[in-house]
Tab-separated table of C-alpha atoms in Angstrom:
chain	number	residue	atom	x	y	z
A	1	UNK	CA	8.251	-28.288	30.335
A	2	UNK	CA	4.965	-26.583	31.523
A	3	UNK	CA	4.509	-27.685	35.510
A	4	UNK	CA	1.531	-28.353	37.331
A	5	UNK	CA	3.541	-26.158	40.338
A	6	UNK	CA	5.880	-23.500	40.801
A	7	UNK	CA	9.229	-24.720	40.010
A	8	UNK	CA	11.953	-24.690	42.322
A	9	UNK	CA	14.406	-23.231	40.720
A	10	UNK	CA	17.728	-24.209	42.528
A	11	UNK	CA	16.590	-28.083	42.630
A	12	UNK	CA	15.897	-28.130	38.545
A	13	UNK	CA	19.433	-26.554	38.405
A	14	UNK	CA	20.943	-29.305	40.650
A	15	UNK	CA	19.232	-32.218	39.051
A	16	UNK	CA	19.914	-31.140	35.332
A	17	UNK	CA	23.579	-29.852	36.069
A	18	UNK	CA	25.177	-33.612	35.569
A	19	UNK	CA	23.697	-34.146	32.442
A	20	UNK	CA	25.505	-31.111	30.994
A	21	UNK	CA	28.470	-31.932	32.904
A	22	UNK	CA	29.135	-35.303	31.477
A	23	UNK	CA	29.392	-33.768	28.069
A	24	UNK	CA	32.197	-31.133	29.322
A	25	UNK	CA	30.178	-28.426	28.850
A	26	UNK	CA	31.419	-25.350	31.379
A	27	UNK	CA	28.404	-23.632	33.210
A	28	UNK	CA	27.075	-19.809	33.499
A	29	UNK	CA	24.615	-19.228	36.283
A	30	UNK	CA	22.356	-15.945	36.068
A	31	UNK	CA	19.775	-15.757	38.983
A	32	UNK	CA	17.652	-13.149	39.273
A	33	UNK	CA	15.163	-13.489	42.567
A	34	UNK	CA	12.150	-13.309	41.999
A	35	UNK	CA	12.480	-14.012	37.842
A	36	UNK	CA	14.754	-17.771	37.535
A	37	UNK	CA	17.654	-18.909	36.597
A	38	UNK	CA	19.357	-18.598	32.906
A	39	UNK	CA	22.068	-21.071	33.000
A	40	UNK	CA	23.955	-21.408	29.734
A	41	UNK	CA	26.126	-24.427	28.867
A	42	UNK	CA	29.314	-24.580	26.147
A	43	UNK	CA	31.114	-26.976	24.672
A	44	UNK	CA	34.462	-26.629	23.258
A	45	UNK	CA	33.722	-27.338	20.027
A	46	UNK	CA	30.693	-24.532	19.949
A	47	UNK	CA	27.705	-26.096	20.904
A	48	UNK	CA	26.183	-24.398	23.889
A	49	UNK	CA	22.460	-24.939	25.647
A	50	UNK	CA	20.393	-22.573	27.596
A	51	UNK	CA	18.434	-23.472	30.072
A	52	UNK	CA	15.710	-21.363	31.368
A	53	UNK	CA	14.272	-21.704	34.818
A	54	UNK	CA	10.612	-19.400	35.732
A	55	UNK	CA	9.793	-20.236	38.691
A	56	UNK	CA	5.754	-20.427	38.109
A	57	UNK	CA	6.566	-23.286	36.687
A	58	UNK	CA	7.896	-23.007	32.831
A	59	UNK	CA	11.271	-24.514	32.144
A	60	UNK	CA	12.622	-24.453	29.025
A	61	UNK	CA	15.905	-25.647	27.023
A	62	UNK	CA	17.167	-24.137	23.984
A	63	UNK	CA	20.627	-26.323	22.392
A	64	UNK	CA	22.541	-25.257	19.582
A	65	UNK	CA	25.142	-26.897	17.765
A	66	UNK	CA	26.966	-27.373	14.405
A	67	UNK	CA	25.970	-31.397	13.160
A	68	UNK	CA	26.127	-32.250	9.613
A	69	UNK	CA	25.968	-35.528	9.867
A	70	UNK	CA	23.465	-38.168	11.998
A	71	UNK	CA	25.852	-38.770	14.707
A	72	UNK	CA	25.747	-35.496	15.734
A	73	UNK	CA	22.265	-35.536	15.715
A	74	UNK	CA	21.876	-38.500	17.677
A	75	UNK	CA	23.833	-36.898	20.505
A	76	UNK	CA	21.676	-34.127	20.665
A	77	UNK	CA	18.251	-36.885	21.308
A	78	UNK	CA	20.119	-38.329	23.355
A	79	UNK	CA	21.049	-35.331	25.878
A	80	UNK	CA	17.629	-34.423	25.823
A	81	UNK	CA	16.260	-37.502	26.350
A	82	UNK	CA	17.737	-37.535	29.797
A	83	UNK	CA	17.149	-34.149	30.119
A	84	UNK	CA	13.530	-35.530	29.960
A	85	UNK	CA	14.087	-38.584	32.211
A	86	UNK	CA	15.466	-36.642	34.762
A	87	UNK	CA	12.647	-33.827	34.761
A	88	UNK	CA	9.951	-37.165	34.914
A	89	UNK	CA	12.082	-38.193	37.552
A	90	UNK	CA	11.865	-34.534	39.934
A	91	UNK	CA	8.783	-33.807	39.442
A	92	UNK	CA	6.858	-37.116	39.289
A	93	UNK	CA	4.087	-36.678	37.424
A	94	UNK	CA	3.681	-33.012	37.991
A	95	UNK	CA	4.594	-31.936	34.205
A	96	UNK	CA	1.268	-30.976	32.820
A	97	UNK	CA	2.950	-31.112	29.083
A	98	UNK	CA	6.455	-31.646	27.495
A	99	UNK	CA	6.576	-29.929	24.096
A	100	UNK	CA	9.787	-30.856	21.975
A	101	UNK	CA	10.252	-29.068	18.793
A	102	UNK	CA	12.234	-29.969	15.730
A	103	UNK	CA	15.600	-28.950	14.961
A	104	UNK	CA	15.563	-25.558	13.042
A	105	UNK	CA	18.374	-26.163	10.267
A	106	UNK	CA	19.948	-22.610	10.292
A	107	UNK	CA	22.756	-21.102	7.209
A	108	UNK	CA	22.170	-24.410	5.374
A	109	UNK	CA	22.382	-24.301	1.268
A	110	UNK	CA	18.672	-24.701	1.095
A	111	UNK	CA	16.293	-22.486	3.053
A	112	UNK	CA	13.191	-24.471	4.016
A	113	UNK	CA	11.409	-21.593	6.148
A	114	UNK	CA	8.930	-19.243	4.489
A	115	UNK	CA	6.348	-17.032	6.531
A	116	UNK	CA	2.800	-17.202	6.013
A	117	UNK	CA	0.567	-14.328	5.143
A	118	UNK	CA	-0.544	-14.186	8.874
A	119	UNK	CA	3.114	-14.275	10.363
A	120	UNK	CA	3.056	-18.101	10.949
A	121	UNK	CA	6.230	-20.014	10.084
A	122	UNK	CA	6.819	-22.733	8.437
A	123	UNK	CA	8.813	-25.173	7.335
A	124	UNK	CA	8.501	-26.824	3.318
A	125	UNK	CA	9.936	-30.126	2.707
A	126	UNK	CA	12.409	-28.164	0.529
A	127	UNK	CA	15.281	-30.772	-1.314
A	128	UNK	CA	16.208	-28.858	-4.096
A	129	UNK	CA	17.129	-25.193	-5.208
A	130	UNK	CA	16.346	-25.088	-9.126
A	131	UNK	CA	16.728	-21.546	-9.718
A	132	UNK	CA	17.786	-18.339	-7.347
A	133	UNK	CA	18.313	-15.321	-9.688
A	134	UNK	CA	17.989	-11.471	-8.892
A	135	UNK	CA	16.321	-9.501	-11.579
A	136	UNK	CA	16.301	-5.839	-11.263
A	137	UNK	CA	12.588	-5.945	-9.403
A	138	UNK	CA	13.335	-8.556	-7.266
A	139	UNK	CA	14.622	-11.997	-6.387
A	140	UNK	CA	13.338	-14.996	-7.592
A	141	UNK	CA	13.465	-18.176	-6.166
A	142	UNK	CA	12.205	-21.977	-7.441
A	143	UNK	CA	12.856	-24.072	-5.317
A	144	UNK	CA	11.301	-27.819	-5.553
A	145	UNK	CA	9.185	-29.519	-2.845
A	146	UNK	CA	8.955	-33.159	-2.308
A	147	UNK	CA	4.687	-32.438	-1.850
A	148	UNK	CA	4.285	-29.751	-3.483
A	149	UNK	CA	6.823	-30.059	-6.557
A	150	UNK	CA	8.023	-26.324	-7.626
A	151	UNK	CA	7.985	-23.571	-5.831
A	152	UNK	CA	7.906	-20.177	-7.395
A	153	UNK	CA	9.005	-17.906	-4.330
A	154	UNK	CA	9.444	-13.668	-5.248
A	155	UNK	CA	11.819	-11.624	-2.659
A	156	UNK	CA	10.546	-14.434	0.305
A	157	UNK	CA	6.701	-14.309	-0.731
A	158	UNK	CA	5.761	-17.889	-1.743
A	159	UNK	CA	3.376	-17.372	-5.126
A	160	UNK	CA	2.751	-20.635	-6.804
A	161	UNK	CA	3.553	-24.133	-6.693
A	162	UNK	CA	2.733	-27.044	-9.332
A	163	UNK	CA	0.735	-28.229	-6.821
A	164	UNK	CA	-1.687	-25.024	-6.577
A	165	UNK	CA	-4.398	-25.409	-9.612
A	166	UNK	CA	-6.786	-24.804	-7.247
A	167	UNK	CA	-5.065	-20.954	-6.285
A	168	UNK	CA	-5.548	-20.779	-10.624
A	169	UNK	CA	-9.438	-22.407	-10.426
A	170	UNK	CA	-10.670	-20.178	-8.103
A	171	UNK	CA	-8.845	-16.749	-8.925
A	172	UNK	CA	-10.772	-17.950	-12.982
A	173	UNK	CA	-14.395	-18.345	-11.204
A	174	UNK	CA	-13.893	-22.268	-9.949
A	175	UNK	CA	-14.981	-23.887	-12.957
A	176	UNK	CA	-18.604	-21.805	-13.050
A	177	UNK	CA	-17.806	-19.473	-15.971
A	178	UNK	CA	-17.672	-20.130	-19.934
A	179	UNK	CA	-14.711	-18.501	-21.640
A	180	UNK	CA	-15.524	-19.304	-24.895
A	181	UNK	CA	-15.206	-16.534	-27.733
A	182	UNK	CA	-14.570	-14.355	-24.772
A	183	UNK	CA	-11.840	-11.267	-24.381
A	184	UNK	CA	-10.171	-11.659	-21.237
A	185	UNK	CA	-6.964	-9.380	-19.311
A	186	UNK	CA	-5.091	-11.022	-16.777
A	187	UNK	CA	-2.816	-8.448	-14.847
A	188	UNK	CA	0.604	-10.204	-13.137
A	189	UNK	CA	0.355	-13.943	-14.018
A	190	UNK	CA	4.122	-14.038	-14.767
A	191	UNK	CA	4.149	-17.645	-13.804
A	192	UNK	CA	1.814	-18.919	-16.907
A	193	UNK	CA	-0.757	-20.950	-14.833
A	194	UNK	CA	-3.877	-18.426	-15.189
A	195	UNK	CA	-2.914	-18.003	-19.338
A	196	UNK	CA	-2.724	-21.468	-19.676
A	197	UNK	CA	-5.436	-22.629	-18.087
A	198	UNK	CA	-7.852	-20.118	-19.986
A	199	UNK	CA	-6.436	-20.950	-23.514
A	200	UNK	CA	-7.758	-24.060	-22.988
A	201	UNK	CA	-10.876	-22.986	-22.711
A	202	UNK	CA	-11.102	-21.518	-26.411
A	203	UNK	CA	-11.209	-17.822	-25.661
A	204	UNK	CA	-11.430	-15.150	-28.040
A	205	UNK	CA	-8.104	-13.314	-27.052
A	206	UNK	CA	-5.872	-12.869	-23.883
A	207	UNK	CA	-4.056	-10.520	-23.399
A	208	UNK	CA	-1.654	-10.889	-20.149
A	209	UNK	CA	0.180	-7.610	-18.923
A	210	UNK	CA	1.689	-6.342	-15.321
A	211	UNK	CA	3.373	-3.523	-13.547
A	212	UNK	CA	6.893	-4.062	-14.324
A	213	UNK	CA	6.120	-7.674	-15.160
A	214	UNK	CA	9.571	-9.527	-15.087
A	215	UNK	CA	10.930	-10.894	-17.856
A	216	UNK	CA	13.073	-13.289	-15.221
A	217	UNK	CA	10.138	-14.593	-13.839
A	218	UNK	CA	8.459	-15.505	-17.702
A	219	UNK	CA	11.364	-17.432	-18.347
A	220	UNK	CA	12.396	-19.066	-15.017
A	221	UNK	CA	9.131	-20.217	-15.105
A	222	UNK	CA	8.794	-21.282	-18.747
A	223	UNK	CA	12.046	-23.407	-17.911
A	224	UNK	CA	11.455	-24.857	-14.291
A	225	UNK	CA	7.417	-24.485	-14.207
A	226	UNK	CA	6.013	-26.500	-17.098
A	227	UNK	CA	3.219	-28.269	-15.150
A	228	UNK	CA	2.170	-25.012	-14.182
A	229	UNK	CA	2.346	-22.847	-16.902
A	230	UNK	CA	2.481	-25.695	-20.199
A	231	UNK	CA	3.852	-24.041	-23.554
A	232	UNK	CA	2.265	-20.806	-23.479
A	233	UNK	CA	5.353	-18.680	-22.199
A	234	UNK	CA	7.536	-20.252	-24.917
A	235	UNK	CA	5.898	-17.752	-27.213
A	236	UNK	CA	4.206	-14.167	-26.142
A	237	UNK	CA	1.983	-14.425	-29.074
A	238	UNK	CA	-0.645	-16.989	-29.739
A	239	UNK	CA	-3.311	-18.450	-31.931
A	240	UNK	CA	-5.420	-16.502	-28.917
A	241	UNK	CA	-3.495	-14.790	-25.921
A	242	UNK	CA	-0.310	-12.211	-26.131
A	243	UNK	CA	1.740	-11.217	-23.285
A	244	UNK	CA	2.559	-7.745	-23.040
A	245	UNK	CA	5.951	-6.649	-21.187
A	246	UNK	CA	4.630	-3.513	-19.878
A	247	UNK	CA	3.721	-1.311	-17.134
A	248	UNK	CA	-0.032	-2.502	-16.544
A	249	UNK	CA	-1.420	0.803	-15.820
A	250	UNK	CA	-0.374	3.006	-18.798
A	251	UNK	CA	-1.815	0.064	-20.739
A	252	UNK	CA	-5.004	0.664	-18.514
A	253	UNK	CA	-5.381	3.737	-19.278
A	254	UNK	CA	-4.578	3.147	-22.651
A	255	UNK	CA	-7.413	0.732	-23.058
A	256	UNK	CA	-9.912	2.674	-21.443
A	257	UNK	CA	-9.201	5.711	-23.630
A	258	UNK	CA	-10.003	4.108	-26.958
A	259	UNK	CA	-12.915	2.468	-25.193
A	260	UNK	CA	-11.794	-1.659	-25.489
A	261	UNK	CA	-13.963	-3.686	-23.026
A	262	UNK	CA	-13.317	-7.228	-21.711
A	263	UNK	CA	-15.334	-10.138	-20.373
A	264	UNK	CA	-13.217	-10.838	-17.728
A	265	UNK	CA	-10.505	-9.122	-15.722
A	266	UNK	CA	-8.722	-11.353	-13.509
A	267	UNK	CA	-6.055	-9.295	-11.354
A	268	UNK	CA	-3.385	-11.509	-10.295
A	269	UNK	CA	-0.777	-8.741	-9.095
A	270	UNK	CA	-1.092	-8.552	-5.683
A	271	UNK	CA	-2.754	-9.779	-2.507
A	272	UNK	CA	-5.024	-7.320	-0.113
A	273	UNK	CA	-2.424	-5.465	1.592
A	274	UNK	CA	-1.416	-6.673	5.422
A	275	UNK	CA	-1.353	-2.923	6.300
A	276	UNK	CA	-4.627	-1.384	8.221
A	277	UNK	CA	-3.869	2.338	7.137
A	278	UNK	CA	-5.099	2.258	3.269
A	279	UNK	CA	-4.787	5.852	3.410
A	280	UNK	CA	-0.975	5.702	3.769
A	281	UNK	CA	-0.220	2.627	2.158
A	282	UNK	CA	1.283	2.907	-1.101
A	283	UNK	CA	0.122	-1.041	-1.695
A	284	UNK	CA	-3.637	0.195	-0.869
A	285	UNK	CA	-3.112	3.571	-3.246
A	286	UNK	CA	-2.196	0.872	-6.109
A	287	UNK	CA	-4.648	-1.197	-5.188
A	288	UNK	CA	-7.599	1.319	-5.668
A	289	UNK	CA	-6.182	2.728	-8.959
A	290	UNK	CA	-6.014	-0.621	-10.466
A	291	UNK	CA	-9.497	-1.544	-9.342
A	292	UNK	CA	-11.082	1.877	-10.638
A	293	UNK	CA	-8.517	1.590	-14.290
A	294	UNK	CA	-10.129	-2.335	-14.594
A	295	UNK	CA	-13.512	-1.233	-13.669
A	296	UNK	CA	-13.614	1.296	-16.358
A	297	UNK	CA	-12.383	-1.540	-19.332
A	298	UNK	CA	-15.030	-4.617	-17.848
A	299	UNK	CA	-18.061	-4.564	-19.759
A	300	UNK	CA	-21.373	-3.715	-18.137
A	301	UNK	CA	-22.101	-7.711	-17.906
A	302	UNK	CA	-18.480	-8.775	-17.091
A	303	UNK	CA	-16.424	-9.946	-13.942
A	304	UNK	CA	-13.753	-8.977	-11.870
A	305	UNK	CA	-11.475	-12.049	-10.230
A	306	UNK	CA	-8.658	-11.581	-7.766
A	307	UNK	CA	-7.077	-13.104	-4.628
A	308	UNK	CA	-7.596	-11.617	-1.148
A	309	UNK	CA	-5.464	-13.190	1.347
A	310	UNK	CA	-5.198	-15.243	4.257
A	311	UNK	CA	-9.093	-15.837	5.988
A	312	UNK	CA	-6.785	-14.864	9.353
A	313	UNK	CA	-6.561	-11.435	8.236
A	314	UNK	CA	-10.043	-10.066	8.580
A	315	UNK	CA	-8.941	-6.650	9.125
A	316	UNK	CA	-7.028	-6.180	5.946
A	317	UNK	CA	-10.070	-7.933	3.893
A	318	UNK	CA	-12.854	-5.848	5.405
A	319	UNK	CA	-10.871	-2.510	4.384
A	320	UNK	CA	-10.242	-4.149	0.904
A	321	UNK	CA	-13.948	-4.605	0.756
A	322	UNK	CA	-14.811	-0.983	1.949
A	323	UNK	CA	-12.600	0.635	-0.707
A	324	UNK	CA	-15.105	-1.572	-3.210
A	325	UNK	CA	-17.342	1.180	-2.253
A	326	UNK	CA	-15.665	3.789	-3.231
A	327	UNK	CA	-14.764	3.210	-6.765
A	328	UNK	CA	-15.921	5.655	-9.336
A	329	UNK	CA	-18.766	3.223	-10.612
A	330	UNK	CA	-20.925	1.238	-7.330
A	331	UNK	CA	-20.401	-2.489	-7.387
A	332	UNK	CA	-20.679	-5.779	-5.378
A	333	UNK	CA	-19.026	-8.676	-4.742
A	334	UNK	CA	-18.804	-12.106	-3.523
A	335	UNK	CA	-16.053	-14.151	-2.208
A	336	UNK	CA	-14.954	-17.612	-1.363
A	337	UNK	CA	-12.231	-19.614	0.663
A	338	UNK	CA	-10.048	-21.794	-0.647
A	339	UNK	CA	-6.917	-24.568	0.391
A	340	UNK	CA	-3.839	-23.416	-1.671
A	341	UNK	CA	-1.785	-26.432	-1.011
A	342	UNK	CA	1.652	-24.797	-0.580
A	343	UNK	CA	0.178	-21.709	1.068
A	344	UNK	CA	-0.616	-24.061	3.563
A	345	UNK	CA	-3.727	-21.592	4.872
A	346	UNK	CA	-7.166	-20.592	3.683
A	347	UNK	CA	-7.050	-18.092	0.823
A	348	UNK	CA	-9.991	-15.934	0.189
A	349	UNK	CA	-10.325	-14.763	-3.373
A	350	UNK	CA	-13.474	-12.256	-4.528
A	351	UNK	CA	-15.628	-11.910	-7.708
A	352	UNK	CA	-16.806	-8.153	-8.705
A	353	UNK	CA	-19.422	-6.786	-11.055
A	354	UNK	CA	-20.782	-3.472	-11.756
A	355	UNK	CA	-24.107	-2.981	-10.034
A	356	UNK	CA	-27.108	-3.222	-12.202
A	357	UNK	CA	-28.642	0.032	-12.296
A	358	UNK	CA	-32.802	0.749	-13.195
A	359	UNK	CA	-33.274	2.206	-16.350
């Protein structure tokens, strides 16, 4: 409850008191003078309430309990319902805003609360765990969304959902580039949508490959993301892609030694680092070697895809672009936004050539 006035502390305590009362709860009183009241209410069977008191005018009321079934729940609307009624009824018409949030479901079976890139929380519509494996990378979650259908989450980072073509669209050029009879590296990918897409588009050759790409994550996916990823992880060799198991960078390196060139290089590892020290971040350090290894096997005409990150972090993406300026050949870029549905935010994903130089 935000007021429209300071809050007398002692009278909210008074007035609210019988509410928690009637449901047997035994009362704590913490007053502090010139900072409220914490009052904290508990039931016998575990369920306790806090209730906050500041007196310029913020009260707020945190209950806990252990329901697992609607009953329960119903109690708990109920309580603060007249928790409401009787805050109306004090302050009449002086509450400039009642904000009631939804239950957070805590220790159930199925987690339904995933971060965003910007430190936002939120909660997926999450009825299902398909698969929850740890590989020796990392732990790998699919977990299936009423909206968004599966989920492929890696050690609490959402990645893809069947719902996201348009994360696989725009990280490929968003529709404005011909693939035909062209040779094309993806780097990461594990979850097929990026190699499946670009087979259909009658390429020359694909060839997929990642740092410590995970075999888990090929065939979790294969098995649980089919809209996604189609038939081309049933196989790692192809009228026209293979997928390599291997370390991306010694194959990198590899390729740039005995000079093979690609059309496209569509980098689908990582996202721009959070971090705003690139000079101590290992994520930044990998970063920059991968973009200076790729730069060296795109052709002189060819193009760079990968994702940024959220549009909210405009700190991390400005660095990412300065370190574009410091590769070992000069190039530019361009970049566009788009609404990954289960990211449930703004991605920004960039496109980057080698500068034209004057002959």
């Amino acid at each position: 409850f935000c007021l429209n006035l300071a809050a007398d502390c002692n009278a909210v305590l008074k007035a609210l008191q019988p509410i928690f009362q009637e449901q047997g709860m035994t009362e704590t009183v913490h007053n502090w003078e010139d900072h409220g009241y914490l009052v904290t209410y508990i039931k016998k069977n575990g369920s306790f309430a806090n209730l906050r008191i500041h007196p310029h005018g913020l009260v707020l009321v945190d209950l806990q309990s252990y329901n697992d079934h609607m009953k329960g729940r119903e109690e708990v609307d109920q309580l603060l319902n007249k928790v409401e009624e009787r805050m109306k009824e004090l302050f009449h018409g002086n509450i400039k805003r009642v904000k009631r949030l939804p239950a957070i479901l805590r220790g159930g079976v199925i987690d339904r609360y995933w971060p965003t890139a910007d430190g936002r929380l939120v909660e997926y519509d999450i009825d299902e765990v398909v698969y929850d494996e740890d590989s020796p990378f990392q732990n790998i979650k699919i977990l299936h969304s009423k909206q968004f259908g599966n989920i492929l989450i890696l050690s609490g980072d959402v990645n893809l959902a069947e719902s996201d073509l348009a994360y696989t669209q725009a990280i490929m050029g968003s529709g404005k580039e011909d693939y035909t009879g062209k040779e094309v590296l993806i780097l990461g990918g594990g979850d097929g949508g990026i190699l499946y897409e670009i087979v259909k588009l009658k390429p020359k050759m694909v060839t997929m490959v990642a740092s410590n790409i995970d075999q888990m994550v090929i065939d979790g996916c294969r098995k649980h993301m089919r809209k996604t990823c189609g038939d081309v992880l049933d196989n790692l060799k192809g009228e026209c892609y293979q997928v390599l198991i291997e370390d991306c960078i010694p194959v990198l390196k590899r390729y740039a030694k005995e000079g093979r060139m690609f059309d496209y290089v569509i980098n689908d590892l990582t996202a721009v680092p959070i971090s705003t020290s690139p000079e101590e971040d290992s994520t930044w350090e990998f970063l920059r070697l991968i973009l200076d290894l790729s730069m060296k096997v795109l052709k002189q005409d060819g193009k760079y895809f990968t994702q940024g990150n959220c549009i909210n972090l405009t700190d991390a993406l400005t660095l990412y672009e300065e370190q574009l300026s410091r590769l070992y050949c000069p190039v530019e870029f361009s970049k566009e936004t788009v609404c990954v549905p289960s990211y449930m935010e703004l991605w920004v994903f960039y496109t980057i050539w080698k500068k034209q130089t004057d002959i």
